[in-house]
Amino acid sequence: MNLTNQALPLAGKKGIVTGIANDKSIAYAVAKAIVELGGEIAVTYQNDKTAKYTQPLAEALGAKRFLKLDVSEPGCLENVIAECGAAFGEIDFAIHSMAFCNADDLHGRVIDATEAGFDAAMNVSCHSFLRMAKALEPLMAHGGSLITMSYLGAERVVRNYGVMGIIKAALESAVRYMAYDLGPKGIRVFAVSPGPIMTRAASGIANFNNLLESDAQKAPLGRTVTIEEVGALTAFLCTPGSSGMTGQTIYVDAGAHIVA
């Protein structure tokens, strides 16, 4: 059965996708799934070095805007959202797929994390989601979905995940409080928690291949997940089909999180 554009669940919906580094990125799979459901997107890139990898993907996705976004640069996030607002009018969804931690802080003991390193990780990986919501609130007059990416290390100790586990725990807590604050305006907030996937970001985690093998062995489905599966779930959270949901951390990990 062929669906017309009008029949697609995200037809006429517009939003922002951050965090695409290459075609192996979770954010890329999310953007692709959203476009396939009829959504229109703006895509961001971190700096000029990453733009040469991201721009062809943005063009292939038919992105309406391709904008530099460095959340550590004062005012940059707010300016990007203002430009997207000017282009789209209203915003219906936003994907926050950004995280950062200095290697020394990531690989060491959490009690050895530097103050500056902890602050930088919290700012980029967590507080930027709060800032994103604040800037988007006036542009979501008819509600919408705000979605960030988490990981099981927020709930349990995962070897070699260190400080990022603490940051992701804060991020998941932020999702719940944001959902409470923004619910009266019809703005829904989610954290999607994928199982381990070999992305550029994951390559910075020590012994990541061992983590992949361990998860595949213990997961009820007997495997790890794909970026396409994460993309499909995240795109669904932007559709009317998820209208009765908010405030959750939703696992996409072949069931690995239920097994000790």
Coordinates of N, CA and C in Angstrom, one line a residue, residues 151-245:
Y151 N 21.8 6.2 28.5 CA 22.4 4.9 28.4 C 22.2 4.3 29.8
L152 N 22.3 2.9 29.8 CA 22.1 2.2 31.0 C 23.1 2.6 32.2
G153 N 24.2 3.1 31.8 CA 25.1 3.6 32.8 C 24.6 4.7 33.8
A154 N 23.4 5.2 33.4 CA 22.7 6.2 34.3 C 22.1 5.5 35.5
E155 N 21.8 4.2 35.3 CA 21.0 3.4 36.3 C 21.9 2.4 37.1
R156 N 22.9 1.9 36.3 CA 23.8 0.9 36.9 C 25.3 1.3 36.6
V157 N 26.2 0.7 37.4 CA 27.6 0.9 37.2 C 28.0 0.1 35.9
V158 N 28.4 0.8 34.9 CA 29.0 0.1 33.7 C 30.5 0.4 33.6
R159 N 31.3 -0.6 33.6 CA 32.7 -0.4 33.6 C 33.1 0.5 32.5
N160 N 34.0 1.4 32.8 CA 34.7 2.3 31.9 C 33.7 3.5 31.4
Y161 N 32.5 3.5 32.0 CA 31.6 4.6 31.6 C 31.7 5.8 32.6
G162 N 32.2 5.5 33.8 CA 32.6 6.6 34.8 C 31.7 7.7 34.9
V163 N 32.3 8.9 34.8 CA 31.5 10.2 35.1 C 30.3 10.3 34.2
M164 N 30.4 9.8 33.0 CA 29.2 9.9 32.1 C 28.0 9.2 32.7
G165 N 28.2 8.2 33.5 CA 27.0 7.6 34.1 C 26.3 8.5 35.1
I166 N 27.1 9.3 35.8 CA 26.5 10.3 36.7 C 25.8 11.4 35.9
I167 N 26.4 11.8 34.8 CA 25.8 12.9 33.9 C 24.5 12.4 33.3
K168 N 24.5 11.1 32.8 CA 23.3 10.6 32.2 C 22.2 10.4 33.3
A169 N 22.6 10.1 34.5 CA 21.6 10.0 35.6 C 20.9 11.3 35.8
A170 N 21.7 12.4 35.8 CA 21.2 13.7 35.9 C 20.3 14.1 34.7
L171 N 20.7 13.6 33.5 CA 19.9 13.9 32.3 C 18.5 13.2 32.4
E172 N 18.5 12.0 32.9 CA 17.2 11.2 33.0 C 16.3 11.9 34.0
S173 N 16.9 12.4 35.1 CA 16.1 13.1 36.1 C 15.6 14.4 35.5
A174 N 16.4 15.1 34.7 CA 16.0 16.3 34.1 C 14.7 16.0 33.2
V175 N 14.8 14.9 32.5 CA 13.6 14.5 31.6 C 12.3 14.5 32.4
R176 N 12.4 13.9 33.6 CA 11.2 13.8 34.4 C 10.7 15.1 34.9
Y177 N 11.6 16.0 35.3 CA 11.2 17.3 35.8 C 10.7 18.2 34.6
M178 N 11.4 18.1 33.5 CA 11.0 18.8 32.3 C 9.6 18.4 31.9
A179 N 9.3 17.1 31.9 CA 8.0 16.6 31.5 C 6.9 17.2 32.4
Y180 N 7.2 17.3 33.7 CA 6.3 17.8 34.7 C 6.0 19.3 34.4
D181 N 7.1 20.0 34.2 CA 7.0 21.5 34.0 C 6.3 21.8 32.6
L182 N 6.6 21.0 31.6 CA 6.1 21.4 30.3 C 4.8 20.7 29.8
G183 N 4.4 19.7 30.7 CA 3.2 18.9 30.3 C 2.0 19.8 30.1
P184 N 1.7 20.8 30.9 CA 0.5 21.6 30.7 C 0.5 22.3 29.4
K185 N 1.6 22.4 28.7 CA 1.7 23.0 27.4 C 1.7 22.0 26.3
G186 N 1.5 20.7 26.6 CA 1.5 19.7 25.6 C 2.8 19.3 25.1
I187 N 3.9 19.7 25.8 CA 5.2 19.4 25.4 C 5.7 18.1 26.1
R188 N 6.0 17.1 25.4 CA 6.3 15.8 26.0 C 7.9 15.6 25.9
V189 N 8.4 15.0 26.9 CA 9.9 14.9 27.1 C 10.3 13.4 27.3
F190 N 11.3 12.9 26.6 CA 11.7 11.5 26.7 C 13.2 11.4 26.7
A191 N 13.7 10.4 27.3 CA 15.1 9.9 27.1 C 15.0 8.5 26.5
V192 N 15.7 8.4 25.4 CA 15.8 7.1 24.7 C 17.2 6.5 25.1
S193 N 17.2 5.2 25.6 CA 18.4 4.6 26.1 C 18.7 3.4 25.3
P194 N 19.6 3.6 24.2 CA 20.0 2.4 23.4 C 21.0 1.5 24.1
G195 N 21.0 0.3 23.7 CA 22.1 -0.6 24.1 C 23.4 -0.1 23.4
P196 N 24.5 -0.8 23.7 CA 25.8 -0.3 23.1 C 25.8 -0.5 21.5
I197 N 26.2 0.5 20.8 CA 26.3 0.5 19.4 C 27.6 1.1 19.0
M198 N 28.3 0.6 18.1 CA 29.6 1.1 17.7 C 29.4 2.4 16.9
T199 N 29.5 3.5 17.6 CA 29.4 4.8 16.9 C 30.7 5.5 17.2
R200 N 30.9 6.7 16.6 CA 32.1 7.5 16.9 C 32.3 7.8 18.4
A201 N 31.1 8.2 19.0 CA 31.1 8.5 20.4 C 31.5 7.3 21.3
A202 N 31.0 6.1 20.9 CA 31.3 4.9 21.7 C 32.7 4.5 21.6
S203 N 33.4 4.9 20.5 CA 34.8 4.5 20.4 C 35.7 5.0 21.4
G204 N 35.2 6.1 22.2 CA 36.0 6.6 23.2 C 35.9 5.9 24.5
I205 N 35.1 4.9 24.6 CA 34.9 4.1 25.8 C 35.8 2.9 25.8
A206 N 36.6 2.7 26.8 CA 37.6 1.6 26.8 C 36.9 0.2 26.8
N207 N 37.5 -0.7 26.1 CA 37.0 -2.1 26.0 C 35.6 -2.1 25.5
F208 N 35.2 -1.3 24.6 CA 33.8 -1.2 24.1 C 33.4 -2.5 23.4
N209 N 34.3 -3.2 22.7 CA 34.0 -4.4 22.1 C 33.5 -5.5 23.1
N210 N 34.1 -5.5 24.2 CA 33.7 -6.4 25.3 C 32.3 -6.1 25.8
L211 N 32.0 -4.9 25.8 CA 30.6 -4.5 26.3 C 29.6 -4.9 25.2
L212 N 29.9 -4.8 23.9 CA 29.0 -5.3 22.9 C 28.8 -6.8 23.0
E213 N 29.9 -7.5 23.2 CA 29.7 -9.0 23.3 C 28.9 -9.4 24.5
S214 N 29.2 -8.7 25.6 CA 28.5 -9.0 26.9 C 27.0 -8.8 26.7
D215 N 26.6 -7.6 26.1 CA 25.2 -7.3 26.0 C 24.5 -8.3 25.0
A216 N 25.2 -8.7 24.0 CA 24.6 -9.6 23.0 C 24.3 -11.0 23.7
Q217 N 25.2 -11.4 24.6 CA 25.1 -12.6 25.3 C 23.9 -12.6 26.3
K218 N 23.8 -11.5 27.0 CA 22.8 -11.5 28.1 C 21.4 -11.0 27.6
A219 N 21.3 -10.3 26.5 CA 20.0 -9.8 26.0 C 19.0 -10.9 25.7
P220 N 17.8 -10.7 26.1 CA 16.8 -11.8 25.8 C 16.6 -12.0 24.3
L221 N 16.9 -11.0 23.5 CA 16.8 -11.2 22.0 C 18.1 -11.8 21.5
G222 N 19.1 -11.9 22.3 CA 20.3 -12.6 21.9 C 21.2 -11.8 20.9
R223 N 21.1 -10.5 21.0 CA 21.8 -9.6 20.1 C 21.9 -8.2 20.6
T224 N 22.7 -7.4 20.0 CA 22.6 -5.9 20.2 C 21.6 -5.3 19.2
V225 N 21.4 -4.0 19.3 CA 20.4 -3.4 18.5 C 21.2 -2.6 17.4
T226 N 20.4 -2.1 16.4 CA 20.9 -1.3 15.3 C 20.5 0.2 15.5
I227 N 21.2 1.0 14.8 CA 20.8 2.5 14.8 C 19.5 2.7 14.2
E228 N 19.1 1.8 13.2 CA 17.8 1.9 12.6 C 16.7 1.6 13.6
E229 N 16.9 0.7 14.5 CA 15.9 0.4 15.5 C 15.7 1.5 16.5
V230 N 16.8 2.2 16.9 CA 16.8 3.3 17.7 C 16.1 4.5 17.0
G231 N 16.4 4.7 15.7 CA 15.8 5.7 14.9 C 14.3 5.6 14.8
A232 N 13.8 4.3 14.6 CA 12.4 4.1 14.4 C 11.6 4.4 15.7
L233 N 12.2 4.0 16.9 CA 11.5 4.3 18.1 C 11.5 5.7 18.4
T234 N 12.6 6.4 18.2 CA 12.7 7.9 18.4 C 11.7 8.6 17.5
A235 N 11.6 8.3 16.3 CA 10.7 8.9 15.4 C 9.3 8.7 15.8
F236 N 9.0 7.5 16.3 CA 7.6 7.2 16.9 C 7.3 8.2 18.0
L237 N 8.2 8.5 18.8 CA 8.0 9.4 20.0 C 7.6 10.9 19.5
C238 N 7.9 11.1 18.2 CA 7.5 12.4 17.7 C 6.2 12.4 17.0
T239 N 5.5 11.3 16.9 CA 4.3 11.1 16.2 C 3.1 11.2 17.2
P240 N 1.9 11.4 16.7 CA 0.7 11.4 17.6 C 0.4 10.1 18.3
G241 N 1.0 9.0 17.7 CA 0.9 7.7 18.3 C 1.4 7.6 19.8
S242 N 2.3 8.5 20.1 CA 2.9 8.5 21.5 C 2.3 9.6 22.3
S243 N 1.2 10.2 21.9 CA 0.6 11.4 22.6 C 0.3 11.2 24.1
G244 N 0.1 9.9 24.5 CA -0.2 9.7 25.9 C 1.0 9.4 26.8
M245 N 2.2 9.6 26.2 CA 3.4 9.3 27.0 C 4.2 10.6 27.2

